[in-house]
Coordinates of C-alpha atoms and ligand atoms in Angstrom, one line a residue:
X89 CA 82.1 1.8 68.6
X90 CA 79.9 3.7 66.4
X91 CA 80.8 7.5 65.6
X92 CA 78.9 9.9 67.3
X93 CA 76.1 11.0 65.3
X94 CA 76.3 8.4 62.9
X95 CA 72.9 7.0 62.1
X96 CA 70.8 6.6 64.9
X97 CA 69.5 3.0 63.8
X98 CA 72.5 1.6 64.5
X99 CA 73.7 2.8 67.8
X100 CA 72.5 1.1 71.2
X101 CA 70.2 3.3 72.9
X102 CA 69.2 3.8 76.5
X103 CA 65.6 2.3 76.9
X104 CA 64.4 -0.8 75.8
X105 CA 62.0 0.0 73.3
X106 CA 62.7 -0.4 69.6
X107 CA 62.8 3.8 68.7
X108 CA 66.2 5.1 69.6
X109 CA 67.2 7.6 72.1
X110 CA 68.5 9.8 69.1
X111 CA 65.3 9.6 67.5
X112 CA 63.3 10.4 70.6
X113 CA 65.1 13.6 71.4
X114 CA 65.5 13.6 67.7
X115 CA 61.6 13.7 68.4
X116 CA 61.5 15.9 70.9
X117 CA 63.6 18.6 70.1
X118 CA 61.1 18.8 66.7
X119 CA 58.2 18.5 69.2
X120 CA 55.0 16.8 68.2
X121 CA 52.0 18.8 67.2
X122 CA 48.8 17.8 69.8
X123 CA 46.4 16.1 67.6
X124 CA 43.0 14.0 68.8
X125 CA 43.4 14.8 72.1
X126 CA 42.2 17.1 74.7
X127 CA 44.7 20.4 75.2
X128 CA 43.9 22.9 77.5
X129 CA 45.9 25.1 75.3
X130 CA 44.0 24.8 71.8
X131 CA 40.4 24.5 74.0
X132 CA 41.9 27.9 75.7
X133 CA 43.6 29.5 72.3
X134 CA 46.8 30.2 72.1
X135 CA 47.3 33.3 74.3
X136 CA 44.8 31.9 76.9
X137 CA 45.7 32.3 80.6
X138 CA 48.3 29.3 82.2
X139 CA 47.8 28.8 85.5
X140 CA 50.9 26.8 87.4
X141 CA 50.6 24.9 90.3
X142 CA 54.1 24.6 92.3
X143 CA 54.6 21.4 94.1
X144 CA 57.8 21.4 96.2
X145 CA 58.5 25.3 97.1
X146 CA 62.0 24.9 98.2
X147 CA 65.0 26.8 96.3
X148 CA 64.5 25.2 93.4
X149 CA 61.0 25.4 93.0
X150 CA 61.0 28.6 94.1
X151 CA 63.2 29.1 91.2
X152 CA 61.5 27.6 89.0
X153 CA 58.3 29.4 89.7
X154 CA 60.4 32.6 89.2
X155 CA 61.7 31.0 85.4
X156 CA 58.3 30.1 83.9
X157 CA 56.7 33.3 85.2
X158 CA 59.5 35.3 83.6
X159 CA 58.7 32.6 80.4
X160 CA 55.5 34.2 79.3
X161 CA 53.3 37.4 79.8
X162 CA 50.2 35.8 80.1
X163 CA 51.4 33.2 83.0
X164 CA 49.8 33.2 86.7
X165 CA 51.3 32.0 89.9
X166 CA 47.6 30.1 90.9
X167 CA 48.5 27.0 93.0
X168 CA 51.5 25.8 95.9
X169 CA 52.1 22.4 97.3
X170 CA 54.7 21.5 100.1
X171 CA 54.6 19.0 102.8
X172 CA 55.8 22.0 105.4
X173 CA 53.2 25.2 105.5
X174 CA 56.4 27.3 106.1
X175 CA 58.3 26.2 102.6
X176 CA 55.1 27.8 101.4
X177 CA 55.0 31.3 103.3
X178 CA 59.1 31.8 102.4
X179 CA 58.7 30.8 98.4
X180 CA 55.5 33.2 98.2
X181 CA 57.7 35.7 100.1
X182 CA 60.6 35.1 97.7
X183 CA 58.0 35.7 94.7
X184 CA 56.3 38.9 96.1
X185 CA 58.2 41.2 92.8
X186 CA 55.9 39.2 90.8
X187 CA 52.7 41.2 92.2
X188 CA 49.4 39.8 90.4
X189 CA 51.2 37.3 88.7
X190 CA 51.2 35.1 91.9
X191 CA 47.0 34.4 92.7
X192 CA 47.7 31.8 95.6
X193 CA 45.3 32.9 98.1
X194 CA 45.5 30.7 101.5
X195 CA 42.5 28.3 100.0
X196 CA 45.1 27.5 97.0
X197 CA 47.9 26.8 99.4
X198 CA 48.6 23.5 100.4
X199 CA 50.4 21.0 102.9
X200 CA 51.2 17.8 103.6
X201 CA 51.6 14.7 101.5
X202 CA 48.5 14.9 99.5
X203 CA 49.5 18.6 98.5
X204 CA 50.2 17.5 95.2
X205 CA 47.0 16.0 94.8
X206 CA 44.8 18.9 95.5
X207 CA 47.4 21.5 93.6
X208 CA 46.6 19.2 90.2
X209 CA 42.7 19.4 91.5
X210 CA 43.0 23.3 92.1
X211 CA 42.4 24.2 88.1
X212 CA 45.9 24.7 87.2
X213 CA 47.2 23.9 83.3
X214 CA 50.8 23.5 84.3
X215 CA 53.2 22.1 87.4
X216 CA 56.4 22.5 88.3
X217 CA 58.0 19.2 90.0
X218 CA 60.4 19.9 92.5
X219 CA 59.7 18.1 95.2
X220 CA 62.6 15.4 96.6
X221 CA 63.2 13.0 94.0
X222 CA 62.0 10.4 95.9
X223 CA 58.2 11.3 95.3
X224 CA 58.9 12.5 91.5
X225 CA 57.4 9.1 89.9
X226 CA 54.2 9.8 92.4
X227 CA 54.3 13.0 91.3
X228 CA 54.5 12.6 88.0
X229 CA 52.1 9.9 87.3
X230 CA 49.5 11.7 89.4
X231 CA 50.3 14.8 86.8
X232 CA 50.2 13.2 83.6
X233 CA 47.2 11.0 84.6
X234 CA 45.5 14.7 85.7
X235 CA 46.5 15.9 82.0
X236 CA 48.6 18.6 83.2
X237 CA 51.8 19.9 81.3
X238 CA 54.9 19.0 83.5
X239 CA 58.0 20.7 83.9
X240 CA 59.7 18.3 86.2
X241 CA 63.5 19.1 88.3
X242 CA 66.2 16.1 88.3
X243 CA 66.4 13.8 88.9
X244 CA 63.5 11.4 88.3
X245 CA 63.4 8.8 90.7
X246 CA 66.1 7.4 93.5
X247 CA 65.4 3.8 92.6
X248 CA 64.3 1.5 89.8
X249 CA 61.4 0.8 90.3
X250 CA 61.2 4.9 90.2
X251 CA 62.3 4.7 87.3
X252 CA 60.0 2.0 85.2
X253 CA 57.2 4.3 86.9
X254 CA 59.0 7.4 84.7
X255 CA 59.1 5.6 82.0
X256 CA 55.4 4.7 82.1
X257 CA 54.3 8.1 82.8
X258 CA 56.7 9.5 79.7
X259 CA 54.5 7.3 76.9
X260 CA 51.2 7.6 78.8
X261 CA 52.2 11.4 78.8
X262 CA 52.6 10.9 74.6
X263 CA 49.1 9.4 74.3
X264 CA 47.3 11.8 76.0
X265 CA 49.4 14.8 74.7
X266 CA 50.9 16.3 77.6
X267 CA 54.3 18.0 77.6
X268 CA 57.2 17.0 80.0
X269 CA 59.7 19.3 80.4
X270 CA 63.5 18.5 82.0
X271 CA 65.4 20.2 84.6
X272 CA 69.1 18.8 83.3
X273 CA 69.7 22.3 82.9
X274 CA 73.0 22.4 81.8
X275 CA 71.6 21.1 78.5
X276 CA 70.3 24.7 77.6
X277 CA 73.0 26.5 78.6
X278 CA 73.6 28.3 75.2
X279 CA 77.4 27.6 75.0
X280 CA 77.6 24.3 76.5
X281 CA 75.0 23.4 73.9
X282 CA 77.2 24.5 71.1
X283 CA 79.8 22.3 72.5
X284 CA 78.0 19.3 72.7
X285 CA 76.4 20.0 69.6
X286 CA 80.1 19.9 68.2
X287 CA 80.7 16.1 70.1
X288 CA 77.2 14.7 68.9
X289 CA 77.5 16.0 65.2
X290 CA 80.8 14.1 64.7
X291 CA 82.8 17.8 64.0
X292 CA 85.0 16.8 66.5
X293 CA 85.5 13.1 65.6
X294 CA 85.2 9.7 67.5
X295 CA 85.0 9.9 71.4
X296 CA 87.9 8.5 72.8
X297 CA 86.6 8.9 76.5
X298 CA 84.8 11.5 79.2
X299 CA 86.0 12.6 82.4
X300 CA 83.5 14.4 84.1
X301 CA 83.5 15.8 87.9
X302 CA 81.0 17.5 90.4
X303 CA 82.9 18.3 93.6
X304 CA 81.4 20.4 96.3
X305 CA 80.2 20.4 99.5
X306 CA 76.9 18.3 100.9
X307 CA 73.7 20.4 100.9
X308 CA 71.8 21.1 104.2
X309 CA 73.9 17.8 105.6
X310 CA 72.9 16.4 108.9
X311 CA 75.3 17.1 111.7
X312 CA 77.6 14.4 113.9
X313 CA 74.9 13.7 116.7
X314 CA 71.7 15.4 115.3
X315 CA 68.7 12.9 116.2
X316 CA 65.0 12.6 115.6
X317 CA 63.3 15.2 118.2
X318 CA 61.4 13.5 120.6
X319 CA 57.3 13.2 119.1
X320 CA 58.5 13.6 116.4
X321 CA 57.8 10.6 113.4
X322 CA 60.7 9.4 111.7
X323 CA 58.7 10.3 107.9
X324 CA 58.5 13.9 109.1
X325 CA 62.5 13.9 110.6
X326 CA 63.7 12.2 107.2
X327 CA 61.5 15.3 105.1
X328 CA 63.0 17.8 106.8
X329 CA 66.6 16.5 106.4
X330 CA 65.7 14.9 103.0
X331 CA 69.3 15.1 101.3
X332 CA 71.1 12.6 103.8
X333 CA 68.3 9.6 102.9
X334 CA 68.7 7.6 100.0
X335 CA 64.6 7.0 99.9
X336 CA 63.9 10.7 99.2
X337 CA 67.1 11.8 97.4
X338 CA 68.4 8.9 96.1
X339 CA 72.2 10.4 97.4
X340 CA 74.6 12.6 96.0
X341 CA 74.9 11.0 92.8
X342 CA 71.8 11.0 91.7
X343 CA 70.8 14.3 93.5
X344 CA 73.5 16.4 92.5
X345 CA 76.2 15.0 90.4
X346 CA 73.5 13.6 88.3
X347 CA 74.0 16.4 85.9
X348 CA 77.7 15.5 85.1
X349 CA 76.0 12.1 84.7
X350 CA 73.9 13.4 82.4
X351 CA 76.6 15.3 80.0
X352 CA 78.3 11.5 80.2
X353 CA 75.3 10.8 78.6
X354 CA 75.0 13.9 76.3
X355 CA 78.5 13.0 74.6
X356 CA 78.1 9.6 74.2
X357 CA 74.8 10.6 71.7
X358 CA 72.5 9.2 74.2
X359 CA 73.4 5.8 73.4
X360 CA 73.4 2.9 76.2
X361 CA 76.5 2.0 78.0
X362 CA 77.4 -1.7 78.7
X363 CA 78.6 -1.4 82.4
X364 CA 79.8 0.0 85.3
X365 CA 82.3 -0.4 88.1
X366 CA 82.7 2.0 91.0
X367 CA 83.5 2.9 94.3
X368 CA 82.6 5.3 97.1
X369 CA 81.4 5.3 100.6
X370 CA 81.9 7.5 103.9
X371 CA 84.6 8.9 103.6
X372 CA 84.3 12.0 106.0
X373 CA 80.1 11.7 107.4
X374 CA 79.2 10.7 110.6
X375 CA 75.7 11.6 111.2
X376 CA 72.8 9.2 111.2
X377 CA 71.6 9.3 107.5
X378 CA 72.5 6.7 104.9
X379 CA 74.0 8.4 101.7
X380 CA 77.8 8.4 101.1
X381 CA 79.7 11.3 100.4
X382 CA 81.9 9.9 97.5
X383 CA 81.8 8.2 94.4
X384 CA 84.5 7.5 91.4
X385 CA 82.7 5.1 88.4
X386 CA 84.1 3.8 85.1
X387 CA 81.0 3.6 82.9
X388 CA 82.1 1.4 80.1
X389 CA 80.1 2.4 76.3
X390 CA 80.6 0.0 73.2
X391 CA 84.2 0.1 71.2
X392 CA 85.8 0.3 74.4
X393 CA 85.4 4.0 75.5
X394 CA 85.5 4.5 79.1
X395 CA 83.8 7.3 80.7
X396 CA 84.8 8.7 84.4
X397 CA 83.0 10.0 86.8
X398 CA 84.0 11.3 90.0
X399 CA 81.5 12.7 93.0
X400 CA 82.8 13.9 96.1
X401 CA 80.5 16.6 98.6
X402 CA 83.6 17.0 101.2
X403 CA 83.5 20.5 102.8
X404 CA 86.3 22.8 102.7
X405 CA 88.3 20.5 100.1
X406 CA 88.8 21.7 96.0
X407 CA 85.6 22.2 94.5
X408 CA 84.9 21.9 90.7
X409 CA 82.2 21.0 88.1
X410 CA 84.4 20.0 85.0
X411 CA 83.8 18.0 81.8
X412 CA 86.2 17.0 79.1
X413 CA 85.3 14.8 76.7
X414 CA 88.3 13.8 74.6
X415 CA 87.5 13.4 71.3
X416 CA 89.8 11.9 67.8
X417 CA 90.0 16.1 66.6
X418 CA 90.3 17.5 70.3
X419 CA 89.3 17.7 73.7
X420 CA 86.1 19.6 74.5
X421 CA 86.2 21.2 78.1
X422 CA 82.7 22.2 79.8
X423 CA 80.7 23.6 81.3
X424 CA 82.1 26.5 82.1
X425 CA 83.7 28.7 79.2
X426 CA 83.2 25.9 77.0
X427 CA 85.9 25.5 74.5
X428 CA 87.8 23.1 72.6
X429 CA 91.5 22.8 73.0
X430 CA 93.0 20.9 69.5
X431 CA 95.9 17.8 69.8
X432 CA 98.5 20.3 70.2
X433 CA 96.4 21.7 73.9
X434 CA 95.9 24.6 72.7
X435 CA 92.8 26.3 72.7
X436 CA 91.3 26.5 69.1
X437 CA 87.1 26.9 69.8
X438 CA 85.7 29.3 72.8
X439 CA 82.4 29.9 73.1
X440 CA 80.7 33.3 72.5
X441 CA 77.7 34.5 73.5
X442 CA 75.9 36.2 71.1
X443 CA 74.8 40.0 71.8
X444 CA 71.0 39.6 74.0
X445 CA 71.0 36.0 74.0
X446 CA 69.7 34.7 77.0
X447 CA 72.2 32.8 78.6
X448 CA 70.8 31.8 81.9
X449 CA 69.7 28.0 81.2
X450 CA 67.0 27.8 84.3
X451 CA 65.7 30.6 81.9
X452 CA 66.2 28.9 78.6
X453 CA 64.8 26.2 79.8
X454 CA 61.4 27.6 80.8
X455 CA 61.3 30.0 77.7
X456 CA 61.5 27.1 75.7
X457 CA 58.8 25.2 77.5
X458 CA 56.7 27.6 77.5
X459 CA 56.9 28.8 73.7
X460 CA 56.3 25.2 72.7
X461 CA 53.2 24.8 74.7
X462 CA 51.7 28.7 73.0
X463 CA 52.4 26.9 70.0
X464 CA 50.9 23.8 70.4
X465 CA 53.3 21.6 70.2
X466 CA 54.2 19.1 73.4
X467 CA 57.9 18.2 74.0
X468 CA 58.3 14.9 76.1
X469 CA 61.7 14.3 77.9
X470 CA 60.1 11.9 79.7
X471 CA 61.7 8.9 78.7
X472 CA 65.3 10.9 78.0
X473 CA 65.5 11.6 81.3
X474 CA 64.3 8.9 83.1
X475 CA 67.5 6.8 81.3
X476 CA 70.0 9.7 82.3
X477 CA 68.4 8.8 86.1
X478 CA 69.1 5.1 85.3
X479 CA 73.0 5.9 84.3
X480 CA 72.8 7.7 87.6
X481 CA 71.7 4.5 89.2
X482 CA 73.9 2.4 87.2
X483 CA 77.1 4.1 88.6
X484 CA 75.5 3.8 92.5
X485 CA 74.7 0.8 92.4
X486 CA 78.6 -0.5 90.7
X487 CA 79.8 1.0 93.9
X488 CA 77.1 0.0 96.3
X489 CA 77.4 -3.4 95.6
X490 CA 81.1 -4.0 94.6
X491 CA 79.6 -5.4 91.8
X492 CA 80.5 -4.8 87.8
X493 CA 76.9 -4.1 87.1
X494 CA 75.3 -4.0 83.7
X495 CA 72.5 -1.9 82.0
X496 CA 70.3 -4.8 81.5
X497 CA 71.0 -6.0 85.4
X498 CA 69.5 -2.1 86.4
X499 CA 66.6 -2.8 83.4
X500 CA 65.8 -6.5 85.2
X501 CA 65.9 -5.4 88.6
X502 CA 63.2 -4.3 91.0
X503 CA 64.5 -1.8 93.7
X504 CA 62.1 0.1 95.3
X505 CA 63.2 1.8 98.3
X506 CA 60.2 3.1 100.0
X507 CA 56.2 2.8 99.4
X508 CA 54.1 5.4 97.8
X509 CA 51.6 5.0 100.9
X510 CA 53.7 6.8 103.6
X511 CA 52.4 9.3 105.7
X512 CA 53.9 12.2 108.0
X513 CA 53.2 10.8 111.0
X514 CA 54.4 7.3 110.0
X515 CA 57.7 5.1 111.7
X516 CA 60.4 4.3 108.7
X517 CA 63.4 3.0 109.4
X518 CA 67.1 4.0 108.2
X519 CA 68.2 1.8 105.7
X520 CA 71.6 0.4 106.5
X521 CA 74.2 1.9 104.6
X522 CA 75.4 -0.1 101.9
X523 CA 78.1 -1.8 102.1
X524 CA 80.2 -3.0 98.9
X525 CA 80.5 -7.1 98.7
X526 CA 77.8 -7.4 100.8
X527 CA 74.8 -4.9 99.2
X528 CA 72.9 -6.9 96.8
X529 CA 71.0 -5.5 93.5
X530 CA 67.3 -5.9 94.7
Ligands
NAD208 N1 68.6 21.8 88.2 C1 69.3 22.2 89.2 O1 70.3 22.9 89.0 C2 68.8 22.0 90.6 C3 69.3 22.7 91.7 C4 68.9 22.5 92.9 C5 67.9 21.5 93.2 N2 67.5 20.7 92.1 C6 66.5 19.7 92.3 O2 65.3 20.3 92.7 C7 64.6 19.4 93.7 C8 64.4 20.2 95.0 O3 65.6 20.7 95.5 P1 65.7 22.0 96.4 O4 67.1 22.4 96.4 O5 64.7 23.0 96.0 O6 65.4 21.4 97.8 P2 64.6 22.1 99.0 O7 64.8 21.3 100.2 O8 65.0 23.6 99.1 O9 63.1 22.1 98.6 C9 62.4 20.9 98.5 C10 61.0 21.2 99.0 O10 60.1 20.1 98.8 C11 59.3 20.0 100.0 N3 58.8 18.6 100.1 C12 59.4 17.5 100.7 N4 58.6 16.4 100.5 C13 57.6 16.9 99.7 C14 56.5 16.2 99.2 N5 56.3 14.9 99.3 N6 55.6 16.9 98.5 C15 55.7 18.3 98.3 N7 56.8 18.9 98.8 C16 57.7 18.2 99.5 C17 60.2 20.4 101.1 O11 59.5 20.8 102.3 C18 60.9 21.6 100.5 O12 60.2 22.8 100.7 C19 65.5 18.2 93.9 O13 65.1 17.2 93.0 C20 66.9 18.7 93.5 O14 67.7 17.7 93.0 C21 67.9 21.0 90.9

C-alpha cells in the first residue's frame, strides 16, 4: 500500500482516466484560469451582477440559496425551480431577510419537471442543484450544456449509469469552462480539514484502516400503511415521499451516509479501492418504499487496509456521525472536535479555530465558490465527486447483492434505475426490494 501522499503517479485512483484523482483535486483546489472560452464573468467584469437560479427549494436548497447569497455582495436571488409550486412559496418565505437580493417574481418561478429547464433559460449565471439525486445527472448535464456555473448538493446520481452521466458532464464542464462546485460539506469544515490535511500529507503516517459511522434516524420516512392517494400518479406519490425510493434518492447510503463515505475516501488520498463486501436490509421499515434502513461494508484499498462503514437510520436508537482513521503515528477522530489521540490514547492534536474564521462549512463552501468565480478561475469537482458517489454505490451494491463486488464490476456495469423521460402524471412501479443472493449487478 502506498503512503498517503506519496506521489500521486503511483497510487490507483478513482476514475478511469490516465490523470490521477490527486492531481485532479490537486487541480482543482489550484483552479484553472478560464481561457478561449465564453465566461459570463470576464464578458460581465469581475464585480458584474450573478444571478442564481435555485432548482430543488427544499431545506437544502433553501440553504443553499441562503449560503451563496451570504457568499457575495453583488449576488441576486433571480430564478426557482421545484416540481411542487408550494416548495417554492415556503423557500421564498424562508429567504424574505434577504429583501432585494431575492428578484423571483411569479414569471421567474417555476414548476413541474421541466422547472429546471426554464430556470437555466431564465438568464441566470449560476444554479444551485438540490433537487433529489435521482435527477442530478439530468440536471447537471442540462446546466453545463446551458454554460452555467454549478454548485451541485450530494450526492450525484443513485445509479451507474448516473454516474458515467456525471462524469461526462465534469470534462464537458472543463472544455467549456464552467465551474462545478460540491456539496460534501464536511470537506470545508475548517478543522476537519486540518485533520485530513494531517492523514493525506503523511504527518500522521501510513493508514492502517477507517472506521466511519452515520447513525440517525430516516428523514421524512413513509409510515407502516401510507399508500398512493387515490388520482393520484405513482411519479407524483414517489416525489413527494422521495427519500424511501431508491430511483430518486438512491437510499440512505448514498443520500445520507454518503458523506462518511466520502471522508473514507478523503483519508485514503482519493485513491481507488479494490472491493467491497457488505450487508444491510430492513431491519425495522415496513412501509411500501424500497430503501433499507441499514448497512455495514468492508471497503477493501490496496496493501490490505480495510475501511468500515456502518449506516443505520433506526429512530429512537444511539445516534452518531464518527470517523477515526487509525493511522502508523495515531488515530485521527472526526468530525466533530477533530483531534488526534497518539499510540498511548491520549489526546495529543485538537483542533482550534482561529479568532473570525468562518467555520460554518455550508458557508465555506459557497464563499469559496464564489471568490473563485470573481476571480476567474473555475473549480471542477465534477469528476471528484462523481467517484465518491461510485464508492457510495460500491458499498450498496456489496450488500444488495451478497456479492464481493469490485470497482471495475461498478465501472463495467450499466444500472440505470429510472428514465430521464418521466413525467408527473406518469405510472412507475416500486422496484422490489433487493434481496442479497438473489439481486444481480445490472
Ligand atoms: N450537504 C448536506 O449536508 C445536505 C443536507 C441535506 C440534504 N442534502 C442533499 O440535498 C438534496 C435535497 O435534499 P433536501 O433535504 O433539501 O430535500 P427536500 O425534500 O427538503 O427538498 C427537495 C426539493 O426538491 C423538489 N424536487 C423533487 N423533484 C424535483 C425535480 N425533478 N426538479 C426540481 N425539484 C424537485 C422537492 O419538491 C423538494 O422541494 C439531496 O440530494 C440531499 O441529499 C445535503
Amino acid at each position: 500500500m502506498q503512503r498517503i501522499g506519496a506521489s500521486p503517479s503511483r497510487i490507483p485512483v478513482m476514475n478511469s482516466t490516465s490523470v490521477s484523482r490527486r492531481q485532479l483535486l490537486a487541480g482543482t483546489a489550484a483552479t484553472a484560469v478560464i481561457a478561449g472560452f465564453p465566461s459570463l464573468l470576464l464578458a460581465q467584469g469581475n464585480t458584474a451582477k450573478l444571478k442564481i437560479g435555485l432548482i430543488g427549494c427544499g431545506g437544502r436548497g433553501t440553504g443553499a440559496a441562503e449560503q451563496a447569497l451570504n457568499a457575495d455582495p453583488n449576488v441576486v436571488l433571480w430564478a426557482v425551480g421545484d416540481a411542487f409550486p408550494e416548495s417554492i412559496q415556503s423557500s421564498l418565505n424562508g429567504l424574505k431577510s434577504f429583501g432585494a437580493k431575492v428578484d423571483v417574481p411569479a414569471e421567474r418561478q417555476f414548476s413541474g419537471l421541466d422547472a429546471y429547464q426554464k430556470v437555466l433559460e431564465s438568464g441566470v449565471d449560476v444554479v444551485l442543484l438540490a433537487a433529489p439525486p435521482g435527477f442530478r445527472p439530468q440536471h447537471l448535464r442540462a446546466a453545463v450544456e446551458a454554460g452555467k456555473h454549478v454548485f451541485s448538493e450530494k450526492p450525484m446520481a443513485v445509479d451507474v449509469a448516473g454516474v458515467k452521466s456525471v462524469m461526462e458532464s465534469a470534462k464537458l464542464a472543463k472544455q467549456k469552462g464552467v465551474a462545478i462546485q460540491h456539496g460534501y460539506c464536511w470537506r470545508f469544515a475548517p478543522g476537519v480539514r486540518e485533520l485530513y490535511g494531517k492523514i493525506t500529507s503523511g504527518e500522521l503516517g501510513r493508514v492502517h484502516s477507517v472506521y466511519g459511522t452515520y447513525m440517525g434516524s430516516p428523514p421524512k420516512p413513509l409510515q407502516p400503511g401510507m399508500t398512493k392517494p387515490d388520482g393520484m400518479a405513482d411519479v407524483e406519490w414517489q416525489l413527494r415521499w422521495w427519500n424511501n425510493f431508491e430511483w430518486t434518492s438512491g437510499g440512505p447510503l448514498l443520500e445520507q451516509a454518503v458523506h462518511t463515505v466520502d471522508k473514507i475516501a478523503w483519508s485514503m488520498g482519493d485513491a481507488a479501492p479494490i472491493a467491497a463486501v457488505a450487508n444491510g436490509g430492513r431491519a425495522i421499515r415496513t412501509d411500501a418504499g424500497n430503501v433499507y434502513d441499514h448497512y455495514n461494508i468492508a471497503y477493501e484499498y490496496p496493501g490490505g487496509v480495510i475501511c468500515h462503514l456502518g449506516e443505520r437510520q433506526f429512530p429512537g436508537c444511539h445516534t452518531e456521525v464518527v470517523d477515526r482513521i487509525y493511522c502508523e503515528k495515531g488515530t485521527a477522530v472526526a468530525p466533530n472536535t477533530p483531534m488526534v489521540l497518539g499510540p498511548d490514547g491520549k489526546r495529543s492534536w485538537m483542533y482550534r479555530a482561529p479568532a473570525g474564521m468562518e467555520q460554518n462549512m455550508y458557508q465555506v463552501c459557497h464563499n469559496e465558490f464564489f471568490a473563485s468565480l470573481r476571480k476567474g478561475e473555475i473549480i471542477n469537482t465534477g469528476e471528484y465527486m462523481a467517484n465518491s458517489t461510485m464508492l457510495g454505490l460500491l458499498g450498496r451494491e456489496a450488500a444488495h447483492t451478497g456479492q464481493r463486488v469490485t470497482w471495475d464490476q461498478m465501472w463495467a456495469a450499466g444500472q440505470d434505475h429510472a428514465p430521464d423521460t418521466l413525467k408527473m402524471g406518469d405510472s412507475f412501479a416500486i422496484a422490489p426490494v433487493p434481496v442479497p443472493g438473489v439481486h444481480k449487478l445490472a
